[in-house]
Amino acid sequence: QPNNDLSSGSWKELADIPEPRFRFSSVAYVHDDGTEAVYTFGGQGSYDKGTDSYPVTSICYAWSESRLPETPLTGGQIAGIVIGVFVVTIIIGCVIILFVVLVVVIVKKMKNSSMDKVKLN
């Protein structure tokens, strides 16, 4: 049975991803029957010399300590997870951009302020 005690702070290794993969999205999901699983979506594979790139994949994988239900996720559930991950990624990106713009504005104001002081002297 899966360990539902998250306070232990430990992870259990289930299995490796069958192929080299990075920049993928993943989610932990608990099914209606209590089965816990981790799903990975897409990502990029190993370097391909022929195309001089890291090819993008659309393959999804699922891991669980116990047998997954015959229909682990419906199309709507997968779409909801993917959209959720996408929205969170966009929000984080916007926050980072806003922070960078704010820093640039503050630095410019500080430079202008010090330039005004130099002109006055």
Tab-separated table of C-alpha atoms in Angstrom:
chain	number	residue	atom	x	y	z
A	1	GLN	CA	0.000	0.000	0.000
A	2	PRO	CA	1.208	3.533	-0.713
A	3	ASN	CA	2.488	5.485	2.274
A	4	ASN	CA	0.056	8.372	2.758
A	5	ASP	CA	2.101	9.895	5.606
A	6	LEU	CA	3.644	12.905	3.891
A	7	SER	CA	5.194	14.033	7.189
A	8	SER	CA	7.938	11.410	6.787
A	9	GLY	CA	9.561	13.692	4.195
A	10	SER	CA	10.960	10.744	2.282
A	11	TRP	CA	10.645	9.534	-1.286
A	12	LYS	CA	10.459	5.980	-2.542
A	13	GLU	CA	12.128	5.182	-5.863
A	14	LEU	CA	9.700	3.312	-8.116
A	15	ALA	CA	11.312	3.036	-11.554
A	16	ASP	CA	13.430	5.035	-13.959
A	17	ILE	CA	11.934	6.876	-16.904
A	18	PRO	CA	12.412	4.414	-19.798
A	19	GLU	CA	14.292	6.965	-21.901
A	20	PRO	CA	16.431	10.031	-21.193
A	21	ARG	CA	14.084	12.972	-20.666
A	22	PHE	CA	14.286	16.542	-19.377
A	23	ARG	CA	12.076	19.655	-19.314
A	24	PHE	CA	8.983	17.537	-18.791
A	25	SER	CA	5.960	18.354	-16.668
A	26	SER	CA	4.828	15.990	-13.937
A	27	VAL	CA	2.060	15.707	-11.410
A	28	ALA	CA	1.175	13.532	-8.424
A	29	TYR	CA	-2.420	12.327	-8.607
A	30	VAL	CA	-4.674	10.321	-6.284
A	31	HIS	CA	-7.378	8.352	-8.100
A	32	ASP	CA	-10.919	7.950	-6.772
A	33	ASP	CA	-10.024	4.462	-5.486
A	34	GLY	CA	-7.078	5.903	-3.505
A	35	THR	CA	-4.377	4.696	-5.901
A	36	GLU	CA	-1.521	7.221	-5.931
A	37	ALA	CA	0.440	7.836	-9.106
A	38	VAL	CA	2.981	10.165	-10.672
A	39	TYR	CA	2.484	11.153	-14.311
A	40	THR	CA	5.032	12.766	-16.620
A	41	PHE	CA	4.053	14.635	-19.784
A	42	GLY	CA	6.211	15.438	-22.797
A	43	GLY	CA	9.662	16.911	-22.462
A	44	GLN	CA	12.797	16.662	-24.531
A	45	GLY	CA	14.889	13.589	-25.271
A	46	SER	CA	18.562	12.922	-25.864
A	47	TYR	CA	20.631	15.084	-28.200
A	48	ASP	CA	20.122	14.173	-31.878
A	49	LYS	CA	23.250	14.889	-33.954
A	50	GLY	CA	21.279	14.635	-37.203
A	51	THR	CA	19.028	17.560	-36.344
A	52	ASP	CA	21.452	19.245	-33.907
A	53	SER	CA	18.653	19.440	-31.347
A	54	TYR	CA	16.993	17.814	-28.366
A	55	PRO	CA	13.752	16.471	-29.878
A	56	VAL	CA	10.444	17.176	-28.155
A	57	THR	CA	8.257	14.211	-27.214
A	58	SER	CA	4.555	13.907	-26.452
A	59	ILE	CA	4.836	10.582	-24.592
A	60	CYS	CA	3.245	10.338	-21.131
A	61	TYR	CA	4.306	7.865	-18.419
A	62	ALA	CA	2.687	6.797	-15.143
A	63	TRP	CA	4.251	5.295	-11.996
A	64	SER	CA	2.548	3.833	-8.967
A	65	GLU	CA	3.379	1.514	-6.057
A	66	SER	CA	0.208	-0.423	-6.775
A	67	ARG	CA	-1.604	-1.385	-9.950
A	68	LEU	CA	-3.159	1.628	-11.663
A	69	PRO	CA	-6.841	1.538	-12.570
A	70	GLU	CA	-7.527	0.245	-16.093
A	71	THR	CA	-8.342	3.772	-17.219
A	72	PRO	CA	-5.935	5.806	-15.080
A	73	LEU	CA	-6.959	9.248	-16.337
A	74	THR	CA	-9.633	10.425	-18.713
A	75	GLY	CA	-8.820	12.802	-21.545
A	76	GLY	CA	-10.458	15.610	-19.589
A	77	GLN	CA	-8.352	14.900	-16.504
A	78	ILE	CA	-5.146	14.864	-18.554
A	79	ALA	CA	-6.173	18.107	-20.269
A	80	GLY	CA	-6.915	19.678	-16.882
A	81	ILE	CA	-3.516	18.684	-15.507
A	82	VAL	CA	-1.650	19.901	-18.597
A	83	ILE	CA	-3.564	23.198	-18.639
A	84	GLY	CA	-2.936	23.616	-14.908
A	85	VAL	CA	0.803	23.065	-15.319
A	86	PHE	CA	0.819	25.473	-18.283
A	87	VAL	CA	-1.049	28.192	-16.359
A	88	VAL	CA	1.267	27.865	-13.341
A	89	THR	CA	4.293	28.084	-15.665
A	90	ILE	CA	2.882	31.240	-17.308
A	91	ILE	CA	2.155	32.822	-13.911
A	92	ILE	CA	5.685	32.100	-12.675
A	93	GLY	CA	7.117	33.514	-15.912
A	94	CYS	CA	5.048	36.703	-15.554
A	95	VAL	CA	6.168	37.153	-11.952
A	96	ILE	CA	9.818	36.796	-13.009
A	97	ILE	CA	9.373	39.311	-15.862
A	98	LEU	CA	7.593	41.756	-13.533
A	99	PHE	CA	10.425	41.426	-10.998
A	100	VAL	CA	13.088	42.074	-13.678
A	101	VAL	CA	11.202	45.131	-15.001
A	102	LEU	CA	10.829	46.460	-11.458
A	103	VAL	CA	14.563	46.047	-10.787
A	104	VAL	CA	15.427	47.814	-14.066
A	105	VAL	CA	13.101	50.730	-13.231
A	106	ILE	CA	14.562	51.059	-9.721
A	107	VAL	CA	18.145	50.958	-11.034
A	108	LYS	CA	17.350	53.614	-13.671
A	109	LYS	CA	15.739	55.863	-11.041
A	110	MET	CA	18.739	55.424	-8.773
A	111	LYS	CA	21.107	56.338	-11.612
A	112	ASN	CA	18.990	59.378	-12.554
A	113	SER	CA	18.834	60.445	-8.914
A	114	SER	CA	22.610	60.239	-8.529
A	115	MET	CA	23.087	62.071	-11.846
A	116	ASP	CA	20.859	64.928	-10.570
A	117	LYS	CA	23.008	65.200	-7.451
A	118	VAL	CA	26.158	65.358	-9.553
A	119	LYS	CA	24.695	68.141	-11.757
A	120	LEU	CA	23.730	70.187	-8.698
A	121	ASN	CA	27.278	70.153	-7.296
